[in-house]
Amino acid sequence: MYKTVDAFMETVINKNPGQDEFHQAVHEVVESIWDHLQDNPHYLHTKILDRLIEPERVIMFRVPWRDDQGMVQVNRGYRVEFNSAIGPYKGGLRFHPSVSLSILKFLGFEQIFKNSLTTLPMGGGKGGSDFDPKGKSENEVMSFCQSFMTELNRHIGPVTDVPAGDIGVGGREIGYMFGQYKRIRNEFTGVLTGKGLNWGGSLIRPEATGYGCVYFAQKMLQTKGDSFKGKTVAISGSGNVAQYASEKVIELGGKVVTLSDSSGSIYDPEGIDSNKLQWVMDLKNVRRGRMKEYTEKFGGEYWEGKRPWGAKCDVALPSATQNEINKQDAETLVKNGCICVAEGANMPSDPEAIEIYLENKILFGPGKAANAGGVAVSGLEMSQNSILMSWSREEVDEKLKTIMSSIHDACEKYGKEGDFINYVKGANIAGFIKIADAMMDQGVV
Ligand code: NDP
């Protein structure tokens, strides 16, 4: 048995060499739950931790496809089926050149705890490919998605593993993959979430991660008797999560001053209002352009190659990608008066940045709690598919609010340290207990 967190991590690192992001995600969880484990030695005797960090199954496969010039291209596909103790594997597919086994194992590991926090019966998984949809034609994206699903289809199913979208996988890609699954399997089932509304999708699913993150931040602000009204908000990214986080902040009376993409950030001190946001949605979802065009159209500043954290703000909602806030960024945020960081993205703050938030006792909502709204509504999409019904926008939104509020309460229950709520600790312990107890009940499997 391991005597310290460091001793445990040494084994993890030796067993999974080169998987830095995975080590980072495991370390964050193990550090938070360590004392709880020592107080509950039955978990240690049954090696729950060793079992939890080992995926139940990892599938890696070749994805060959032809580009518009008729040339053969080859990508690598993955599905990490991490943990099914509380339900079928559930988690997104990411298409991005940076995708590796380490990235998908970190995301799959986080997903186990996130899904547990939603209170819905969903296990943890993640998948994707190093394919880059950027700059590809519609035909090329479809060819790739069909080839990807030609292999993936045999490993997933509505009661086995139900993937969703993530970076580079939106409604278009889900559509092409669903079509191919149906064609091969001759089944119309809820095998993917994030589907189109007229073929089994749920209202509010596209909005869910961004809205949910803002609902979570709202709950955090309420603990200080505060709200979004009149707050200046810095958001990174300009994809699905960033767009709907912006929409909800604007609706609640906040002023969004930044957005970004992988080329740079825009700073609009006047605020990105609903009309400007509509333009951004069209730019990103239809024309597939770059954020740089924003300043050409509306003014403000474009910060080439830079992240938005230099902007003065009260609230920061990082919603692009992992490790996009480092120690220096976190120090700048705090120095400029930021009182709340809620993560729309997965693991956007690196460990040193998290230390700065905790040292300064600002409100910090880690991704596995703050961005759980997306998978929660995916869970609601699965429920609607299985009862062959669809709920109204208001019904789904209400359920989303209730789930985000219950996640907040679970974090508070396990993370309260005097007047301060340590949401990292709270989320990790609350998520862990449900999974670990289910694993104990099911024996050594
Ligand atoms: P999208 O693909 O819709 O958007 C991603 C955004 O992040 C784009 O603006 C993209 O810029 C930017 N981005 C991607 N990679 C980088 C990078 N390496 N550096 C800087 N910017 C980058 O993805 P989502 O909005 O769906 O996902 C964003 C984050 O939210 C991810 O961490 C994802 O895991 C997380 N998440 C998403 C959920 C969902 O329901 N979609 C659920 C829970 C978490 P560009 O346009 O240049 O590519």
Short mmCIF file of C-alpha atoms and ligand atoms in Angstrom, two decimals:
data_model
loop_
_atom_site.label_atom_id
_atom_site.label_comp_id
_atom_site.label_asym_id
_atom_site.label_seq_id
_atom_site.Cartn_x
_atom_site.Cartn_y
_atom_site.Cartn_z
CA MET A 1 0.00 0.00 0.00
CA TYR A 2 1.20 3.50 -0.79
CA LYS A 3 2.31 5.72 2.09
CA THR A 4 2.16 9.06 0.29
CA VAL A 5 0.60 10.73 -2.74
CA ASP A 6 4.09 11.01 -4.26
CA ALA A 7 4.70 7.26 -3.88
CA PHE A 8 1.40 6.53 -5.60
CA MET A 9 2.17 9.00 -8.38
CA GLU A 10 5.57 7.44 -8.96
CA THR A 11 3.85 4.17 -9.83
CA VAL A 12 1.35 5.94 -12.08
CA ILE A 13 4.14 7.74 -13.93
CA ASN A 14 6.26 4.59 -14.34
CA LYS A 15 3.30 2.63 -15.61
CA ASN A 16 2.14 5.33 -18.04
CA PRO A 17 5.33 6.96 -19.31
CA GLY A 18 5.02 10.19 -21.27
CA GLN A 19 1.34 10.71 -20.42
CA ASP A 20 1.80 14.09 -18.75
CA GLU A 21 -1.80 15.28 -18.98
CA PHE A 22 -3.02 11.98 -17.53
CA HIS A 23 -0.55 12.24 -14.64
CA GLN A 24 -1.74 15.81 -14.00
CA ALA A 25 -5.41 14.79 -13.85
CA VAL A 26 -4.73 11.79 -11.59
CA HIS A 27 -2.53 13.82 -9.26
CA GLU A 28 -5.21 16.47 -8.76
CA VAL A 29 -7.79 13.86 -7.78
CA VAL A 30 -5.53 11.71 -5.60
CA GLU A 31 -4.22 14.70 -3.68
CA SER A 32 -7.78 15.83 -2.88
CA ILE A 33 -9.10 12.45 -1.78
CA TRP A 34 -5.97 11.20 0.04
CA ASP A 35 -7.14 12.08 3.57
CA HIS A 36 -10.58 10.63 2.86
CA LEU A 37 -8.90 7.39 1.77
CA GLN A 38 -6.83 7.18 4.94
CA ASP A 39 -10.01 7.64 6.98
CA ASN A 40 -11.74 4.86 5.00
CA PRO A 41 -9.16 2.07 4.71
CA HIS A 42 -11.63 -0.36 3.12
CA TYR A 43 -11.00 1.50 -0.15
CA LEU A 44 -7.27 0.93 0.22
CA HIS A 45 -7.54 -2.80 0.98
CA THR A 46 -9.55 -3.36 -2.19
CA LYS A 47 -7.11 -1.28 -4.29
CA ILE A 48 -9.85 1.02 -5.51
CA LEU A 49 -7.35 3.69 -6.51
CA ASP A 50 -5.22 1.29 -8.57
CA ARG A 51 -8.36 0.02 -10.31
CA LEU A 52 -9.79 3.49 -10.86
CA ILE A 53 -6.77 4.78 -12.77
CA GLU A 54 -6.69 1.77 -15.12
CA PRO A 55 -9.16 2.11 -18.03
CA GLU A 56 -11.44 -0.90 -18.41
CA ARG A 57 -10.57 -0.91 -22.11
CA VAL A 58 -8.60 1.20 -24.62
CA ILE A 59 -9.35 0.84 -28.32
CA MET A 60 -6.96 2.29 -30.92
CA PHE A 61 -7.58 1.98 -34.61
CA ARG A 62 -6.59 3.04 -38.12
CA VAL A 63 -8.87 5.54 -39.86
CA PRO A 64 -8.12 5.59 -43.60
CA TRP A 65 -10.04 8.01 -45.87
CA ARG A 66 -9.66 9.77 -49.21
CA ASP A 67 -9.28 13.55 -49.57
CA ASP A 68 -10.76 15.65 -52.39
CA GLN A 69 -7.71 14.98 -54.56
CA GLY A 70 -8.31 11.25 -54.27
CA MET A 71 -5.22 10.80 -52.07
CA VAL A 72 -5.35 8.31 -49.20
CA GLN A 73 -5.01 9.87 -45.74
CA VAL A 74 -4.53 7.93 -42.51
CA ASN A 75 -5.46 9.11 -39.01
CA ARG A 76 -5.53 7.35 -35.68
CA GLY A 77 -8.80 6.77 -33.83
CA TYR A 78 -9.30 6.04 -30.12
CA ARG A 79 -11.96 5.20 -27.60
CA VAL A 80 -11.00 4.99 -23.94
CA GLU A 81 -13.72 3.08 -22.07
CA PHE A 82 -12.60 4.09 -18.62
CA ASN A 83 -15.17 3.12 -16.02
CA SER A 84 -18.67 1.63 -16.21
CA ALA A 85 -19.40 1.24 -12.47
CA ILE A 86 -22.43 3.54 -12.52
CA GLY A 87 -23.60 3.33 -16.14
CA PRO A 88 -22.61 2.94 -19.79
CA TYR A 89 -19.40 4.73 -20.80
CA LYS A 90 -20.23 8.32 -21.66
CA GLY A 91 -18.00 11.13 -22.87
CA GLY A 92 -17.13 13.12 -25.95
CA LEU A 93 -15.12 12.57 -29.09
CA ARG A 94 -12.39 15.12 -29.84
CA PHE A 95 -11.01 15.71 -33.33
CA HIS A 96 -7.85 17.81 -33.06
CA PRO A 97 -4.23 17.31 -34.19
CA SER A 98 -3.07 17.36 -30.54
CA VAL A 99 -5.16 14.29 -29.63
CA SER A 100 -3.06 11.55 -28.04
CA LEU A 101 -3.64 8.69 -25.64
CA SER A 102 -2.50 10.91 -22.76
CA ILE A 103 -5.04 13.64 -23.59
CA LEU A 104 -7.88 11.12 -23.95
CA LYS A 105 -6.96 9.30 -20.75
CA PHE A 106 -6.93 12.58 -18.82
CA LEU A 107 -10.31 13.51 -20.29
CA GLY A 108 -11.76 10.04 -19.70
CA PHE A 109 -10.53 10.01 -16.11
CA GLU A 110 -12.05 13.45 -15.39
CA GLN A 111 -15.25 12.29 -17.04
CA ILE A 112 -15.75 9.49 -14.49
CA PHE A 113 -15.99 12.00 -11.63
CA LYS A 114 -17.94 14.56 -13.62
CA ASN A 115 -20.57 12.04 -14.64
CA SER A 116 -20.82 10.80 -11.08
CA LEU A 117 -21.47 14.38 -9.89
CA THR A 118 -24.41 14.81 -12.29
CA THR A 119 -26.29 12.11 -10.29
CA LEU A 120 -27.23 10.45 -13.61
CA PRO A 121 -26.29 6.82 -14.37
CA MET A 122 -23.32 7.37 -16.70
CA GLY A 123 -19.85 5.84 -16.61
CA GLY A 124 -16.76 7.61 -17.95
CA GLY A 125 -15.18 7.46 -21.39
CA LYS A 126 -13.58 9.64 -24.04
CA GLY A 127 -12.37 9.22 -27.59
CA GLY A 128 -11.40 10.96 -30.77
CA SER A 129 -8.74 11.31 -33.38
CA ASP A 130 -5.77 13.41 -34.44
CA PHE A 131 -7.84 14.40 -37.51
CA ASP A 132 -8.12 18.19 -37.94
CA PRO A 133 -11.51 19.26 -39.36
CA LYS A 134 -10.18 22.82 -39.84
CA GLY A 135 -9.62 23.63 -43.51
CA LYS A 136 -11.28 20.39 -44.70
CA SER A 137 -14.19 20.36 -47.15
CA GLU A 138 -17.62 19.05 -46.16
CA ASN A 139 -16.94 15.97 -48.24
CA GLU A 140 -13.62 15.29 -46.51
CA VAL A 141 -15.16 15.69 -43.05
CA MET A 142 -17.93 13.26 -44.03
CA SER A 143 -15.46 10.71 -45.46
CA PHE A 144 -13.41 10.84 -42.30
CA CYS A 145 -16.44 10.55 -39.97
CA GLN A 146 -17.77 7.57 -41.92
CA SER A 147 -14.44 5.76 -41.80
CA PHE A 148 -14.07 6.54 -38.07
CA MET A 149 -17.53 5.12 -37.33
CA THR A 150 -16.96 2.06 -39.52
CA GLU A 151 -14.57 0.83 -36.84
CA LEU A 152 -16.05 2.51 -33.75
CA ASN A 153 -19.56 1.13 -34.30
CA ARG A 154 -18.63 -2.36 -33.10
CA HIS A 155 -17.48 -1.02 -29.71
CA ILE A 156 -20.38 1.28 -28.80
CA GLY A 157 -24.15 1.04 -28.32
CA PRO A 158 -26.99 2.70 -26.39
CA VAL A 159 -26.41 0.52 -23.30
CA THR A 160 -22.64 0.10 -23.75
CA ASP A 161 -20.97 3.35 -24.69
CA VAL A 162 -22.63 6.57 -25.87
CA PRO A 163 -20.17 9.15 -27.27
CA ALA A 164 -20.92 12.89 -27.68
CA GLY A 165 -19.08 15.90 -29.17
CA ASP A 166 -16.06 17.81 -27.90
CA ILE A 167 -13.44 20.01 -29.57
CA GLY A 168 -13.80 19.69 -33.35
CA VAL A 169 -16.93 17.53 -33.07
CA GLY A 170 -20.20 19.45 -33.29
CA GLY A 171 -23.62 18.78 -34.77
CA ARG A 172 -22.22 18.24 -38.27
CA GLU A 173 -19.77 15.52 -37.26
CA ILE A 174 -22.29 13.83 -34.94
CA GLY A 175 -24.72 13.74 -37.90
CA TYR A 176 -22.27 12.04 -40.25
CA MET A 177 -21.26 9.51 -37.58
CA PHE A 178 -24.86 8.76 -36.61
CA GLY A 179 -25.76 8.21 -40.27
CA GLN A 180 -22.94 5.73 -40.71
CA TYR A 181 -23.76 3.88 -37.47
CA LYS A 182 -27.40 3.50 -38.55
CA ARG A 183 -26.37 2.30 -41.97
CA ILE A 184 -23.99 -0.36 -40.68
CA ARG A 185 -26.06 -1.58 -37.73
CA ASN A 186 -29.55 -1.07 -39.21
CA GLU A 187 -30.64 0.42 -35.88
CA PHE A 188 -32.03 3.84 -35.04
CA THR A 189 -30.92 4.16 -31.41
CA GLY A 190 -29.57 6.76 -29.02
CA VAL A 191 -25.97 5.73 -29.62
CA LEU A 192 -24.65 9.29 -29.77
CA THR A 193 -25.76 12.48 -28.03
CA GLY A 194 -25.72 15.98 -29.46
CA LYS A 195 -27.96 14.75 -32.28
CA GLY A 196 -30.07 17.07 -34.45
CA LEU A 197 -33.47 18.01 -33.01
CA ASN A 198 -35.46 16.25 -35.72
CA TRP A 199 -33.59 12.95 -35.31
CA GLY A 200 -33.47 12.34 -31.56
CA GLY A 201 -31.55 15.29 -30.16
CA SER A 202 -32.50 17.21 -27.03
CA LEU A 203 -33.38 20.87 -26.79
CA ILE A 204 -30.71 22.80 -24.85
CA ARG A 205 -27.96 20.23 -25.57
CA PRO A 206 -25.91 22.67 -27.67
CA GLU A 207 -26.30 25.34 -24.99
CA ALA A 208 -25.87 23.02 -21.99
CA THR A 209 -22.14 23.22 -21.21
CA GLY A 210 -21.92 27.01 -21.53
CA TYR A 211 -25.22 27.67 -19.75
CA GLY A 212 -24.39 25.11 -17.05
CA CYS A 213 -21.01 26.72 -16.41
CA VAL A 214 -22.67 30.11 -15.92
CA TYR A 215 -25.34 28.59 -13.63
CA PHE A 216 -22.53 27.06 -11.58
CA ALA A 217 -20.62 30.37 -11.40
CA GLN A 218 -23.87 32.09 -10.43
CA LYS A 219 -24.25 29.67 -7.49
CA MET A 220 -20.64 30.37 -6.47
CA LEU A 221 -21.21 34.13 -6.61
CA GLN A 222 -24.41 33.73 -4.57
CA THR A 223 -22.37 32.28 -1.68
CA LYS A 224 -20.86 35.79 -1.45
CA GLY A 225 -24.23 37.50 -1.90
CA ASP A 226 -23.18 38.50 -5.42
CA SER A 227 -24.39 37.93 -9.02
CA PHE A 228 -23.41 38.42 -12.68
CA LYS A 229 -25.20 41.76 -12.88
CA GLY A 230 -22.71 44.44 -13.90
CA LYS A 231 -19.74 42.01 -13.86
CA THR A 232 -17.00 42.16 -16.49
CA VAL A 233 -16.35 38.66 -17.79
CA ALA A 234 -13.35 37.28 -19.72
CA ILE A 235 -14.09 34.18 -21.77
CA SER A 236 -11.61 32.16 -23.85
CA GLY A 237 -12.47 30.08 -26.88
CA SER A 238 -15.16 30.89 -29.43
CA GLY A 239 -16.59 27.42 -29.96
CA ASN A 240 -19.64 25.70 -28.54
CA VAL A 241 -18.91 26.26 -24.84
CA ALA A 242 -17.66 29.85 -25.17
CA GLN A 243 -20.58 30.91 -27.36
CA TYR A 244 -23.32 29.73 -25.00
CA ALA A 245 -21.46 30.83 -21.86
CA SER A 246 -21.36 34.30 -23.44
CA GLU A 247 -25.07 34.16 -24.30
CA LYS A 248 -26.04 33.34 -20.70
CA VAL A 249 -23.68 35.94 -19.16
CA ILE A 250 -25.22 38.63 -21.38
CA GLU A 251 -28.72 37.45 -20.41
CA LEU A 252 -27.82 37.72 -16.70
CA GLY A 253 -26.55 41.30 -17.08
CA GLY A 254 -22.79 40.69 -17.31
CA LYS A 255 -20.44 42.22 -19.88
CA VAL A 256 -18.31 39.79 -21.93
CA VAL A 257 -15.11 41.52 -23.02
CA THR A 258 -12.99 38.74 -24.54
CA LEU A 259 -13.17 35.66 -26.77
CA SER A 260 -10.34 33.78 -28.48
CA ASP A 261 -9.33 31.00 -30.85
CA SER A 262 -6.09 29.13 -31.37
CA SER A 263 -4.63 32.13 -33.25
CA GLY A 264 -5.30 34.89 -30.70
CA SER A 265 -7.79 36.81 -28.56
CA ILE A 266 -10.10 39.75 -29.09
CA TYR A 267 -10.69 42.38 -26.41
CA ASP A 268 -13.81 44.51 -26.75
CA PRO A 269 -14.05 46.94 -23.81
CA GLU A 270 -17.54 47.99 -24.96
CA GLY A 271 -18.74 44.42 -24.44
CA ILE A 272 -19.79 41.68 -26.86
CA ASP A 273 -23.56 42.18 -27.01
CA SER A 274 -26.15 39.77 -28.43
CA ASN A 275 -25.82 41.12 -31.98
CA LYS A 276 -22.04 40.81 -31.97
CA LEU A 277 -22.35 37.32 -30.49
CA GLN A 278 -24.72 36.26 -33.27
CA TRP A 279 -22.10 37.44 -35.73
CA VAL A 280 -19.42 35.37 -33.92
CA MET A 281 -21.68 32.28 -34.02
CA ASP A 282 -22.11 32.70 -37.76
CA LEU A 283 -18.35 33.30 -38.19
CA LYS A 284 -17.40 30.17 -36.25
CA ASN A 285 -20.24 27.75 -37.02
CA VAL A 286 -21.11 28.60 -40.61
CA ARG A 287 -18.27 30.52 -42.26
CA ARG A 288 -15.63 28.78 -40.10
CA GLY A 289 -13.51 31.95 -39.96
CA ARG A 290 -11.03 33.37 -37.44
CA MET A 291 -11.66 35.65 -34.44
CA LYS A 292 -9.27 38.22 -35.94
CA GLU A 293 -12.13 39.23 -38.25
CA TYR A 294 -14.09 40.45 -35.20
CA THR A 295 -11.91 43.52 -34.66
CA GLU A 296 -12.00 44.32 -38.38
CA LYS A 297 -15.81 44.41 -38.09
CA PHE A 298 -16.43 45.83 -34.58
CA GLY A 299 -13.14 47.43 -33.44
CA GLY A 300 -11.53 46.63 -30.08
CA GLU A 301 -8.11 45.00 -29.87
CA TYR A 302 -6.74 41.81 -31.41
CA TRP A 303 -4.00 40.09 -29.37
CA GLU A 304 -2.21 37.89 -31.86
CA GLY A 305 -1.04 34.57 -30.38
CA LYS A 306 -2.14 35.64 -26.88
CA ARG A 307 -4.67 34.38 -24.39
CA PRO A 308 -7.26 36.72 -22.95
CA TRP A 309 -6.16 36.69 -19.28
CA GLY A 310 -4.49 40.10 -19.45
CA ALA A 311 -7.94 41.70 -19.68
CA LYS A 312 -9.27 43.21 -16.47
CA CYS A 313 -12.27 41.18 -15.36
CA ASP A 314 -14.35 40.18 -12.34
CA VAL A 315 -15.09 36.66 -13.59
CA ALA A 316 -13.08 34.38 -15.93
CA LEU A 317 -14.65 31.47 -17.82
CA PRO A 318 -11.83 29.57 -19.60
CA SER A 319 -13.66 27.66 -22.35
CA ALA A 320 -11.07 26.68 -24.97
CA THR A 321 -8.67 23.89 -23.99
CA GLN A 322 -6.44 22.29 -21.33
CA ASN A 323 -3.60 24.18 -19.61
CA GLU A 324 -4.55 27.56 -21.05
CA ILE A 325 -4.05 29.37 -17.70
CA ASN A 326 -0.62 29.13 -16.10
CA LYS A 327 0.72 30.56 -12.84
CA GLN A 328 1.49 33.96 -14.37
CA ASP A 329 -1.96 34.20 -15.99
CA ALA A 330 -3.60 33.30 -12.67
CA GLU A 331 -1.52 35.93 -10.86
CA THR A 332 -2.55 38.53 -13.44
CA LEU A 333 -6.22 37.60 -13.05
CA VAL A 334 -6.07 37.90 -9.26
CA LYS A 335 -4.05 41.14 -9.41
CA ASN A 336 -6.65 42.64 -11.74
CA GLY A 337 -9.45 41.88 -9.29
CA CYS A 338 -10.90 38.63 -10.64
CA ILE A 339 -13.03 37.04 -7.90
CA CYS A 340 -14.32 33.93 -9.67
CA VAL A 341 -12.95 31.41 -12.18
CA ALA A 342 -15.34 28.72 -13.48
CA GLU A 343 -13.93 26.26 -15.99
CA GLY A 344 -16.02 25.71 -19.12
CA ALA A 345 -13.13 23.74 -20.63
CA ASN A 346 -11.54 20.59 -19.20
CA MET A 347 -8.44 21.26 -17.04
CA PRO A 348 -7.77 24.75 -18.50
CA SER A 349 -5.92 25.82 -15.33
CA ASP A 350 -2.58 24.16 -14.70
CA PRO A 351 -1.72 22.98 -11.13
CA GLU A 352 0.25 26.13 -10.29
CA ALA A 353 -2.63 28.34 -11.42
CA ILE A 354 -4.98 26.39 -9.15
CA GLU A 355 -2.59 26.97 -6.25
CA ILE A 356 -2.79 30.72 -6.87
CA TYR A 357 -6.61 30.65 -6.80
CA LEU A 358 -6.66 28.63 -3.60
CA GLU A 359 -3.97 30.74 -1.88
CA ASN A 360 -5.94 33.88 -2.70
CA LYS A 361 -9.21 32.21 -1.73
CA ILE A 362 -11.06 33.30 -4.85
CA LEU A 363 -14.05 31.27 -6.04
CA PHE A 364 -12.74 28.47 -8.26
CA GLY A 365 -15.02 25.95 -9.96
CA PRO A 366 -13.00 23.11 -11.57
CA GLY A 367 -14.16 21.77 -14.94
CA LYS A 368 -15.43 18.46 -13.65
CA ALA A 369 -18.05 20.39 -11.66
CA ALA A 370 -18.52 23.62 -13.62
CA ASN A 371 -18.77 22.13 -17.11
CA ALA A 372 -20.82 19.03 -16.19
CA GLY A 373 -23.95 20.60 -17.70
CA GLY A 374 -23.07 19.27 -21.15
CA VAL A 375 -22.90 15.65 -20.14
CA ALA A 376 -25.90 16.13 -17.85
CA VAL A 377 -28.10 17.16 -20.77
CA SER A 378 -26.55 14.34 -22.81
CA GLY A 379 -27.85 12.07 -20.04
CA LEU A 380 -31.27 13.72 -20.41
CA GLU A 381 -31.06 13.15 -24.19
CA MET A 382 -30.47 9.44 -23.47
CA SER A 383 -33.51 9.37 -21.17
CA GLN A 384 -35.71 11.03 -23.79
CA ASN A 385 -34.48 8.58 -26.45
CA SER A 386 -35.25 5.59 -24.30
CA ILE A 387 -38.78 6.72 -23.44
CA LEU A 388 -39.35 7.93 -27.04
CA MET A 389 -40.36 11.40 -25.84
CA SER A 390 -38.94 14.89 -26.10
CA TRP A 391 -39.11 17.46 -23.34
CA SER A 392 -39.64 21.19 -23.87
CA ARG A 393 -36.83 23.73 -23.74
CA GLU A 394 -38.09 24.97 -20.37
CA GLU A 395 -38.23 21.45 -18.91
CA VAL A 396 -34.65 20.63 -19.96
CA ASP A 397 -33.32 24.01 -18.83
CA GLU A 398 -34.99 23.59 -15.44
CA LYS A 399 -33.47 20.12 -15.01
CA LEU A 400 -30.06 21.51 -16.02
CA LYS A 401 -30.33 24.26 -13.39
CA THR A 402 -31.33 21.72 -10.74
CA ILE A 403 -28.39 19.45 -11.61
CA MET A 404 -25.85 22.32 -11.55
CA SER A 405 -27.24 23.43 -8.22
CA SER A 406 -26.97 19.92 -6.77
CA ILE A 407 -23.36 19.65 -8.02
CA HIS A 408 -22.63 22.94 -6.28
CA ASP A 409 -24.17 21.62 -3.06
CA ALA A 410 -22.15 18.38 -3.25
CA CYS A 411 -18.94 20.43 -3.67
CA GLU A 412 -19.92 22.57 -0.71
CA LYS A 413 -20.68 19.51 1.44
CA TYR A 414 -17.27 17.90 0.93
CA GLY A 415 -15.17 21.01 0.30
CA LYS A 416 -16.16 23.39 3.08
CA GLU A 417 -13.12 24.69 4.99
CA GLY A 418 -14.45 27.27 7.46
CA ASP A 419 -15.83 30.18 5.41
CA PHE A 420 -14.13 28.96 2.25
CA ILE A 421 -15.39 26.33 -0.19
CA ASN A 422 -12.60 24.29 -1.79
CA TYR A 423 -14.55 23.18 -4.88
CA VAL A 424 -11.62 21.07 -6.16
CA LYS A 425 -11.62 18.94 -3.05
CA GLY A 426 -15.41 18.92 -2.84
CA ALA A 427 -15.90 17.79 -6.45
CA ASN A 428 -13.24 15.11 -6.25
CA ILE A 429 -14.45 13.59 -2.98
CA ALA A 430 -18.15 13.71 -3.90
CA GLY A 431 -17.44 12.18 -7.33
CA PHE A 432 -15.14 9.55 -5.89
CA ILE A 433 -17.44 8.25 -3.14
CA LYS A 434 -20.24 7.30 -5.53
CA ILE A 435 -17.92 5.54 -7.98
CA ALA A 436 -15.84 3.81 -5.33
CA ASP A 437 -18.89 2.50 -3.48
CA ALA A 438 -20.39 1.18 -6.71
CA MET A 439 -17.10 -0.57 -7.49
CA MET A 440 -17.01 -2.08 -4.01
CA ASP A 441 -20.58 -3.39 -4.42
CA GLN A 442 -19.73 -5.02 -7.77
CA GLY A 443 -16.72 -6.99 -6.55
CA VAL A 444 -13.30 -7.31 -8.13
CA VAL A 445 -14.09 -6.68 -11.80
P1 NDP B 1 -15.10 23.72 -30.03
O1 NDP B 1 -14.32 22.91 -30.99
O2 NDP B 1 -16.49 24.10 -30.34
O3 NDP B 1 -14.30 25.06 -29.69
C1 NDP B 1 -13.00 25.02 -29.17
C2 NDP B 1 -12.49 26.43 -29.05
O4 NDP B 1 -11.24 26.42 -28.38
C3 NDP B 1 -12.23 27.08 -30.41
O5 NDP B 1 -12.41 28.47 -30.29
C4 NDP B 1 -10.76 26.73 -30.65
O6 NDP B 1 -10.10 27.62 -31.54
C5 NDP B 1 -10.20 26.87 -29.26
N1 NDP B 1 -9.03 26.00 -29.11
C6 NDP B 1 -8.95 24.67 -29.35
N2 NDP B 1 -7.72 24.21 -29.12
C7 NDP B 1 -7.00 25.29 -28.74
C8 NDP B 1 -5.65 25.49 -28.36
N3 NDP B 1 -4.79 24.46 -28.34
N4 NDP B 1 -5.27 26.74 -28.02
C9 NDP B 1 -6.13 27.79 -28.04
N5 NDP B 1 -7.43 27.67 -28.39
C10 NDP B 1 -7.84 26.44 -28.73
O7 NDP B 1 -15.03 22.92 -28.64
P2 NDP B 1 -15.96 23.05 -27.36
O8 NDP B 1 -16.39 24.45 -27.18
O9 NDP B 1 -16.96 21.97 -27.43
O10 NDP B 1 -14.93 22.63 -26.21
C11 NDP B 1 -14.13 23.60 -25.50
C12 NDP B 1 -13.66 23.00 -24.20
O11 NDP B 1 -14.80 22.63 -23.40
C13 NDP B 1 -12.83 21.72 -24.29
O12 NDP B 1 -11.88 21.70 -23.24
C14 NDP B 1 -13.86 20.61 -24.07
O13 NDP B 1 -13.25 19.43 -23.61
C15 NDP B 1 -14.70 21.27 -23.01
N6 NDP B 1 -16.03 20.69 -22.86
C16 NDP B 1 -16.91 20.67 -23.91
C17 NDP B 1 -18.16 20.14 -23.74
C18 NDP B 1 -19.19 20.19 -24.82
O14 NDP B 1 -20.35 19.85 -24.51
N7 NDP B 1 -18.87 20.59 -26.02
C19 NDP B 1 -18.57 19.51 -22.45
C20 NDP B 1 -17.61 19.70 -21.39
C21 NDP B 1 -16.39 20.24 -21.61
P3 NDP B 1 -10.02 27.30 -33.12
O15 NDP B 1 -11.32 27.77 -33.68
O16 NDP B 1 -8.83 28.06 -33.57
O17 NDP B 1 -9.83 25.81 -33.22
#
